[in-house]
Short mmCIF file of N, CA and C in Angstrom, two decimals:
data_model
loop_
_atom_site.label_atom_id
_atom_site.label_comp_id
_atom_site.label_asym_id
_atom_site.label_seq_id
_atom_site.Cartn_x
_atom_site.Cartn_y
_atom_site.Cartn_z
N MET A 23 -114.12 -101.04 -130.33
CA MET A 23 -112.87 -101.45 -129.48
C MET A 23 -111.95 -100.68 -130.02
N GLY A 24 -111.68 -100.72 -131.30
CA GLY A 24 -110.32 -100.21 -132.07
C GLY A 24 -110.56 -98.78 -132.01
N GLU A 25 -111.28 -98.18 -132.03
CA GLU A 25 -111.26 -96.78 -131.96
C GLU A 25 -110.65 -95.91 -130.51
N VAL A 26 -110.94 -96.96 -129.39
CA VAL A 26 -110.76 -96.57 -128.09
C VAL A 26 -109.73 -96.95 -127.85
N THR A 27 -108.52 -97.66 -128.89
CA THR A 27 -107.47 -98.41 -128.37
C THR A 27 -106.13 -97.18 -129.05
N VAL A 28 -107.09 -97.05 -129.96
CA VAL A 28 -106.70 -95.80 -131.42
C VAL A 28 -106.05 -94.30 -130.21
N SER A 29 -107.27 -93.93 -129.78
CA SER A 29 -107.39 -92.57 -128.98
C SER A 29 -106.48 -92.75 -127.68
N LEU A 30 -106.54 -93.84 -126.86
CA LEU A 30 -105.47 -94.29 -125.92
C LEU A 30 -104.31 -93.95 -126.41
N LEU A 31 -103.98 -94.61 -127.67
CA LEU A 31 -102.20 -94.39 -128.15
C LEU A 31 -102.17 -92.90 -128.00
N ALA A 32 -103.21 -92.65 -128.81
CA ALA A 32 -102.79 -91.16 -129.27
C ALA A 32 -102.69 -90.07 -127.98
N ALA A 33 -103.29 -90.65 -126.89
CA ALA A 33 -103.14 -89.87 -125.77
C ALA A 33 -101.88 -89.99 -125.03
N GLU A 34 -101.43 -91.50 -125.17
CA GLU A 34 -100.03 -91.70 -124.48
C GLU A 34 -98.89 -91.01 -125.30
N GLU A 35 -98.82 -91.26 -126.45
CA GLU A 35 -97.96 -90.20 -127.14
C GLU A 35 -97.53 -88.92 -127.00
N GLY A 36 -98.90 -88.17 -126.19
CA GLY A 36 -98.38 -86.79 -126.41
C GLY A 36 -96.99 -86.47 -125.13
N GLY A 37 -96.65 -86.87 -124.71
CA GLY A 37 -95.64 -87.24 -124.10
C GLY A 37 -95.48 -86.83 -122.52
N GLY A 38 -96.52 -87.28 -122.10
CA GLY A 38 -96.67 -87.31 -120.47
C GLY A 38 -97.83 -85.74 -120.23
N GLN A 39 -98.38 -85.83 -118.63
CA GLN A 39 -99.21 -84.89 -118.81
C GLN A 39 -98.27 -83.45 -118.41
N SER A 40 -99.17 -82.52 -118.34
CA SER A 40 -98.69 -81.41 -117.89
C SER A 40 -99.11 -80.60 -117.14
N ASN A 41 -98.39 -80.57 -116.14
CA ASN A 41 -99.38 -79.64 -114.81
C ASN A 41 -100.06 -78.45 -115.15
N PHE A 42 -100.97 -78.23 -114.89
CA PHE A 42 -101.74 -77.00 -115.21
C PHE A 42 -101.39 -75.66 -114.55
N LEU A 43 -100.81 -75.96 -113.14
CA LEU A 43 -100.40 -75.31 -111.86
C LEU A 43 -99.30 -74.65 -112.35
N VAL A 44 -98.30 -75.01 -113.18
CA VAL A 44 -96.92 -74.59 -113.20
C VAL A 44 -97.49 -73.65 -114.44
N PRO A 45 -96.77 -72.45 -114.36
CA PRO A 45 -97.05 -71.54 -115.57
C PRO A 45 -96.18 -72.21 -116.67
N ASN A 46 -96.52 -71.40 -117.64
CA ASN A 46 -95.69 -71.91 -118.93
C ASN A 46 -95.43 -70.42 -119.76
N GLY A 47 -94.62 -70.26 -120.86
CA GLY A 47 -94.59 -69.17 -121.36
C GLY A 47 -95.64 -68.20 -121.78
N THR A 48 -96.56 -69.03 -122.21
CA THR A 48 -97.89 -67.91 -122.95
C THR A 48 -98.58 -67.05 -121.09
N PHE A 49 -98.54 -67.79 -120.42
CA PHE A 49 -98.66 -67.28 -119.18
C PHE A 49 -98.05 -65.55 -118.96
N PHE A 50 -96.78 -65.56 -118.96
CA PHE A 50 -95.97 -64.69 -119.02
C PHE A 50 -96.17 -63.37 -119.87
N ALA A 51 -96.40 -64.45 -121.15
CA ALA A 51 -96.89 -62.70 -122.25
C ALA A 51 -97.84 -62.81 -122.22
N VAL A 52 -99.04 -63.02 -121.51
CA VAL A 52 -100.11 -62.29 -121.33
C VAL A 52 -100.45 -61.69 -120.33
N LEU A 53 -99.49 -62.04 -119.30
CA LEU A 53 -99.15 -61.22 -118.26
C LEU A 53 -98.37 -59.85 -118.54
N LEU A 54 -97.44 -59.72 -119.36
CA LEU A 54 -96.95 -58.68 -119.76
C LEU A 54 -97.68 -57.61 -120.69
N ILE A 55 -98.44 -58.04 -121.48
CA ILE A 55 -99.42 -57.67 -122.57
C ILE A 55 -100.29 -57.00 -121.37
N PHE A 56 -101.25 -57.61 -120.32
CA PHE A 56 -101.82 -56.89 -119.60
C PHE A 56 -101.25 -55.93 -118.71
N LEU A 57 -100.39 -55.42 -117.96
CA LEU A 57 -99.53 -54.88 -117.33
C LEU A 57 -99.66 -53.71 -118.35
N ILE A 58 -98.82 -54.13 -119.57
CA ILE A 58 -98.76 -52.87 -120.63
C ILE A 58 -99.73 -52.25 -120.78
N THR A 59 -100.77 -52.76 -120.84
CA THR A 59 -102.12 -52.16 -121.21
C THR A 59 -102.68 -51.34 -120.10
N LEU A 60 -102.33 -52.00 -118.87
CA LEU A 60 -103.08 -51.13 -117.76
C LEU A 60 -102.24 -49.95 -117.60
N GLY A 61 -100.94 -49.94 -117.81
CA GLY A 61 -100.09 -48.76 -117.84
C GLY A 61 -100.45 -47.69 -118.65
N VAL A 62 -100.78 -48.05 -119.71
CA VAL A 62 -101.35 -47.36 -120.70
C VAL A 62 -102.82 -46.62 -120.61
N ILE A 63 -103.71 -47.21 -119.47
CA ILE A 63 -104.73 -46.71 -119.60
C ILE A 63 -103.91 -45.93 -118.54
N ALA A 64 -103.77 -46.60 -117.00
CA ALA A 64 -103.18 -45.55 -116.70
C ALA A 64 -102.71 -43.72 -116.72
N LYS A 65 -101.79 -44.19 -117.33
CA LYS A 65 -101.17 -42.90 -118.06
C LYS A 65 -101.74 -41.71 -118.66
N TRP A 66 -102.65 -42.43 -119.65
CA TRP A 66 -103.04 -41.47 -120.82
C TRP A 66 -104.73 -41.72 -120.86
N VAL A 67 -105.28 -42.51 -120.14
CA VAL A 67 -106.79 -42.54 -120.27
C VAL A 67 -107.35 -41.75 -119.13
N VAL A 68 -106.78 -42.42 -117.71
CA VAL A 68 -107.72 -42.08 -116.74
C VAL A 68 -107.34 -40.45 -115.73
N PRO A 69 -106.06 -39.82 -116.18
CA PRO A 69 -106.28 -38.47 -116.30
C PRO A 69 -107.22 -37.50 -116.54
N PRO A 70 -107.61 -37.85 -118.24
CA PRO A 70 -108.41 -36.67 -118.97
C PRO A 70 -109.89 -37.46 -118.38
N VAL A 71 -109.89 -38.51 -117.86
CA VAL A 71 -111.24 -38.81 -117.66
C VAL A 71 -111.63 -38.48 -116.25
N SER A 72 -110.46 -38.47 -115.46
CA SER A 72 -110.94 -37.58 -114.28
C SER A 72 -110.80 -35.82 -114.28
N LYS A 73 -110.35 -35.33 -115.11
CA LYS A 73 -110.37 -33.98 -115.07
C LYS A 73 -111.71 -33.81 -115.49
N VAL A 74 -112.33 -34.60 -116.77
CA VAL A 74 -113.34 -34.19 -117.12
C VAL A 74 -114.95 -34.80 -116.17
N LEU A 75 -114.43 -35.38 -115.25
CA LEU A 75 -115.82 -35.86 -114.04
C LEU A 75 -115.24 -34.50 -113.02
N ALA A 76 -114.31 -33.94 -112.52
CA ALA A 76 -114.13 -33.20 -111.88
C ALA A 76 -114.59 -31.73 -112.55
N ALA A 77 -114.55 -31.46 -113.64
CA ALA A 77 -115.13 -30.70 -113.93
C ALA A 77 -116.62 -30.48 -114.29
N ARG A 78 -116.90 -31.42 -114.51
CA ARG A 78 -118.48 -32.30 -114.39
C ARG A 78 -119.25 -31.90 -113.22
N GLU A 79 -118.53 -32.17 -112.13
CA GLU A 79 -119.10 -31.96 -110.92
C GLU A 79 -118.73 -30.20 -110.41
N ALA A 80 -118.25 -29.43 -110.66
CA ALA A 80 -117.84 -27.98 -110.60
C ALA A 80 -119.01 -27.75 -111.53
N MET A 81 -119.50 -27.86 -112.56
CA MET A 81 -120.45 -27.57 -112.90
C MET A 81 -121.83 -27.65 -112.35
N LEU A 82 -121.89 -28.82 -112.24
CA LEU A 82 -123.07 -29.26 -111.44
C LEU A 82 -123.32 -28.36 -110.05
N ALA A 83 -122.00 -28.42 -108.98
CA ALA A 83 -122.06 -27.70 -107.79
C ALA A 83 -122.49 -26.26 -108.15
N LYS A 84 -122.08 -25.49 -109.07
CA LYS A 84 -122.29 -24.47 -109.78
C LYS A 84 -123.69 -23.90 -110.11
N THR A 85 -124.20 -24.90 -110.65
CA THR A 85 -125.78 -25.20 -111.40
C THR A 85 -126.46 -25.24 -110.13
N ALA A 86 -126.23 -25.95 -109.32
CA ALA A 86 -127.12 -26.40 -107.86
C ALA A 86 -127.09 -24.75 -106.81
N ALA A 87 -125.84 -24.15 -106.85
CA ALA A 87 -125.95 -22.92 -106.07
C ALA A 87 -126.50 -21.86 -107.28
N ASP A 88 -126.70 -21.95 -108.46
CA ASP A 88 -127.41 -20.94 -109.39
C ASP A 88 -128.61 -21.46 -109.10
N ASN A 89 -129.21 -22.65 -109.33
CA ASN A 89 -130.62 -23.13 -108.66
C ASN A 89 -131.39 -22.37 -107.48
N ARG A 90 -130.42 -22.54 -106.41
CA ARG A 90 -130.46 -21.92 -104.81
C ARG A 90 -130.78 -20.33 -105.06
N LYS A 91 -129.95 -19.85 -106.04
CA LYS A 91 -129.96 -18.56 -105.98
C LYS A 91 -130.72 -18.07 -106.64
N SER A 92 -131.17 -18.68 -107.74
CA SER A 92 -132.94 -18.06 -108.29
C SER A 92 -134.11 -18.53 -107.61
N ALA A 93 -134.17 -19.19 -107.12
CA ALA A 93 -135.13 -19.86 -105.89
C ALA A 93 -135.65 -18.50 -104.66
N GLU A 94 -134.24 -18.08 -104.58
CA GLU A 94 -134.05 -16.98 -103.51
C GLU A 94 -135.06 -15.87 -104.04
N GLN A 95 -133.94 -15.57 -105.16
CA GLN A 95 -134.93 -14.44 -105.88
C GLN A 95 -136.24 -14.67 -106.34
N VAL A 96 -136.65 -15.72 -106.79
CA VAL A 96 -138.30 -15.86 -107.71
C VAL A 96 -139.01 -16.00 -105.98
N ALA A 97 -138.59 -16.12 -104.96
CA ALA A 97 -139.45 -16.24 -103.59
C ALA A 97 -139.73 -14.53 -103.15
N ALA A 98 -138.50 -13.83 -103.42
CA ALA A 98 -138.32 -12.43 -103.07
C ALA A 98 -139.17 -11.55 -103.97
N ALA A 99 -138.93 -12.05 -105.27
CA ALA A 99 -139.84 -10.88 -106.38
C ALA A 99 -141.33 -11.38 -105.71
N GLN A 100 -141.84 -12.71 -105.70
CA GLN A 100 -143.18 -13.25 -105.17
C GLN A 100 -143.71 -12.68 -104.16
N ALA A 101 -142.96 -12.13 -103.03
CA ALA A 101 -143.19 -11.73 -101.98
C ALA A 101 -143.43 -10.03 -101.84
N ASP A 102 -142.95 -9.56 -102.92
CA ASP A 102 -142.81 -8.27 -103.75
C ASP A 102 -144.21 -8.15 -104.06
N TYR A 103 -143.95 -8.96 -105.53
CA TYR A 103 -145.66 -8.65 -105.64
C TYR A 103 -147.00 -9.13 -105.05
N ASP A 104 -146.83 -10.25 -104.07
CA ASP A 104 -148.33 -10.01 -103.31
C ASP A 104 -147.99 -8.92 -102.34
N GLU A 105 -147.12 -7.98 -101.92
CA GLU A 105 -147.57 -7.14 -101.30
C GLU A 105 -148.00 -6.04 -101.79
N THR A 106 -147.25 -5.87 -102.97
CA THR A 106 -147.91 -4.38 -104.29
C THR A 106 -149.29 -4.75 -104.48
N MET A 107 -149.72 -6.30 -104.83
CA MET A 107 -150.67 -6.41 -104.97
C MET A 107 -151.99 -6.25 -103.92
N ALA A 108 -151.66 -6.73 -102.53
CA ALA A 108 -152.06 -5.98 -101.76
C ALA A 108 -152.48 -4.56 -101.59
N GLY A 109 -151.36 -3.76 -101.83
CA GLY A 109 -151.57 -2.66 -101.56
C GLY A 109 -152.44 -2.21 -102.37
N ALA A 110 -152.31 -2.79 -103.73
CA ALA A 110 -153.16 -1.93 -104.93
C ALA A 110 -154.77 -2.47 -104.81
N ARG A 111 -154.92 -3.87 -104.12
CA ARG A 111 -156.53 -4.32 -103.98
C ARG A 111 -156.95 -3.13 -102.99
N SER A 112 -156.47 -2.72 -101.82
CA SER A 112 -156.86 -1.84 -100.59
C SER A 112 -157.04 -0.37 -101.84
N GLU A 113 -156.28 -0.12 -102.17
CA GLU A 113 -156.07 1.17 -102.76
C GLU A 113 -157.39 1.36 -103.52
N ALA A 114 -157.22 -0.23 -104.42
CA ALA A 114 -158.74 0.18 -105.45
C ALA A 114 -160.35 0.06 -104.32
N SER A 115 -160.17 -0.53 -103.51
CA SER A 115 -161.12 -1.05 -102.54
C SER A 115 -161.50 0.33 -102.17
N SER A 116 -160.71 0.94 -101.24
CA SER A 116 -160.90 2.45 -101.12
C SER A 116 -161.32 3.86 -102.21
N ILE A 117 -161.12 3.29 -103.13
CA ILE A 117 -161.36 3.88 -104.27
C ILE A 117 -162.56 3.76 -104.66
N ARG A 118 -163.14 2.37 -104.85
CA ARG A 118 -164.60 2.20 -104.90
C ARG A 118 -165.49 2.68 -104.06
N ASP A 119 -164.65 2.18 -102.76
CA ASP A 119 -166.03 2.94 -101.61
C ASP A 119 -166.12 4.37 -101.86
N GLU A 120 -165.14 5.29 -101.88
CA GLU A 120 -165.45 6.44 -102.08
C GLU A 120 -166.37 6.93 -103.47
N ALA A 121 -165.73 6.09 -104.37
CA ALA A 121 -167.14 6.34 -105.58
C ALA A 121 -167.98 6.01 -105.39
N ARG A 122 -168.61 5.17 -104.53
CA ARG A 122 -169.93 4.56 -104.39
C ARG A 122 -170.57 5.70 -103.28
N THR A 123 -169.88 6.11 -102.50
CA THR A 123 -170.09 7.19 -101.31
C THR A 123 -170.69 8.49 -102.21
N ALA A 124 -169.74 8.97 -102.83
CA ALA A 124 -169.93 10.01 -103.89
C ALA A 124 -170.99 10.17 -105.16
N GLY A 125 -171.39 8.70 -105.39
CA GLY A 125 -172.43 8.26 -106.11
C GLY A 125 -173.98 8.76 -105.46
N ARG A 126 -173.82 7.99 -104.27
CA ARG A 126 -174.74 8.04 -103.28
C ARG A 126 -175.41 9.31 -102.59
N GLN A 127 -174.45 10.20 -102.96
CA GLN A 127 -174.99 11.41 -102.04
C GLN A 127 -175.29 12.34 -103.28
N ILE A 128 -174.44 12.00 -104.80
CA ILE A 128 -175.21 12.42 -106.06
C ILE A 128 -176.92 12.34 -106.29
N VAL A 129 -176.44 11.02 -106.28
CA VAL A 129 -177.98 10.04 -106.06
C VAL A 129 -179.30 11.08 -105.26
N ASP A 130 -178.58 10.91 -103.93
CA ASP A 130 -179.64 11.31 -102.81
C ASP A 130 -180.36 13.22 -103.15
N ALA A 131 -179.05 14.12 -103.51
CA ALA A 131 -179.23 15.18 -103.97
C ALA A 131 -180.27 15.51 -105.26
N LYS A 132 -179.68 14.54 -106.40
CA LYS A 132 -181.08 14.55 -107.11
C LYS A 132 -182.40 14.25 -106.69
N ARG A 133 -182.19 13.11 -106.09
CA ARG A 133 -183.92 12.48 -105.80
C ARG A 133 -184.32 13.99 -104.42
N SER A 134 -183.58 14.58 -104.22
CA SER A 134 -184.22 15.50 -103.17
C SER A 134 -184.87 16.80 -104.12
N GLU A 135 -184.00 16.86 -105.14
CA GLU A 135 -184.15 18.23 -106.03
C GLU A 135 -185.24 17.44 -107.07
N ALA A 136 -185.37 16.18 -107.16
CA ALA A 136 -186.74 16.10 -108.07
C ALA A 136 -187.57 15.94 -107.13
N GLY A 137 -187.63 15.77 -105.87
CA GLY A 137 -188.73 15.57 -104.86
C GLY A 137 -189.45 17.24 -104.56
N ASP A 138 -187.99 17.87 -104.25
CA ASP A 138 -188.50 19.69 -104.63
C ASP A 138 -189.26 19.84 -105.32
N GLU A 139 -188.89 19.56 -106.81
CA GLU A 139 -189.90 19.99 -108.04
C GLU A 139 -190.98 19.34 -108.14
N VAL A 140 -191.29 18.42 -107.61
CA VAL A 140 -192.12 17.72 -107.88
C VAL A 140 -193.50 18.31 -106.61
N ALA A 141 -192.97 18.58 -105.63
CA ALA A 141 -193.68 19.39 -104.41
C ALA A 141 -194.07 20.69 -105.08
N GLU A 142 -193.41 21.34 -105.54
CA GLU A 142 -193.47 22.81 -106.05
C GLU A 142 -194.83 22.91 -107.05
N THR A 143 -195.08 21.81 -107.73
CA THR A 143 -195.62 21.50 -108.83
C THR A 143 -197.46 21.13 -108.58
#
């Protein structure tokens, strides 16, 4: 019980209760430091960061445009390649057909010569 009395007496000696809603000097000092810090950040930190972000967005837009342009070039090159390959395939097919026809004619001619030689003997 003696301890409770001592703590009550110590609380009463504090000189009354302070109202926490009424600001004191510490509040204004912290507010001033905060406003100074905010001003420093707004003046010297935000503009360079904004500049870098704008440059980065411009670079991304340029990269996207380059990607679209490259995709168009690849599509055009692929179409040209497909067209060239189709022409080469048809040319190779016609050359192959001509070679087969010429080969059959040669084989038929040799067979008839061989048949004539066999008939003569």
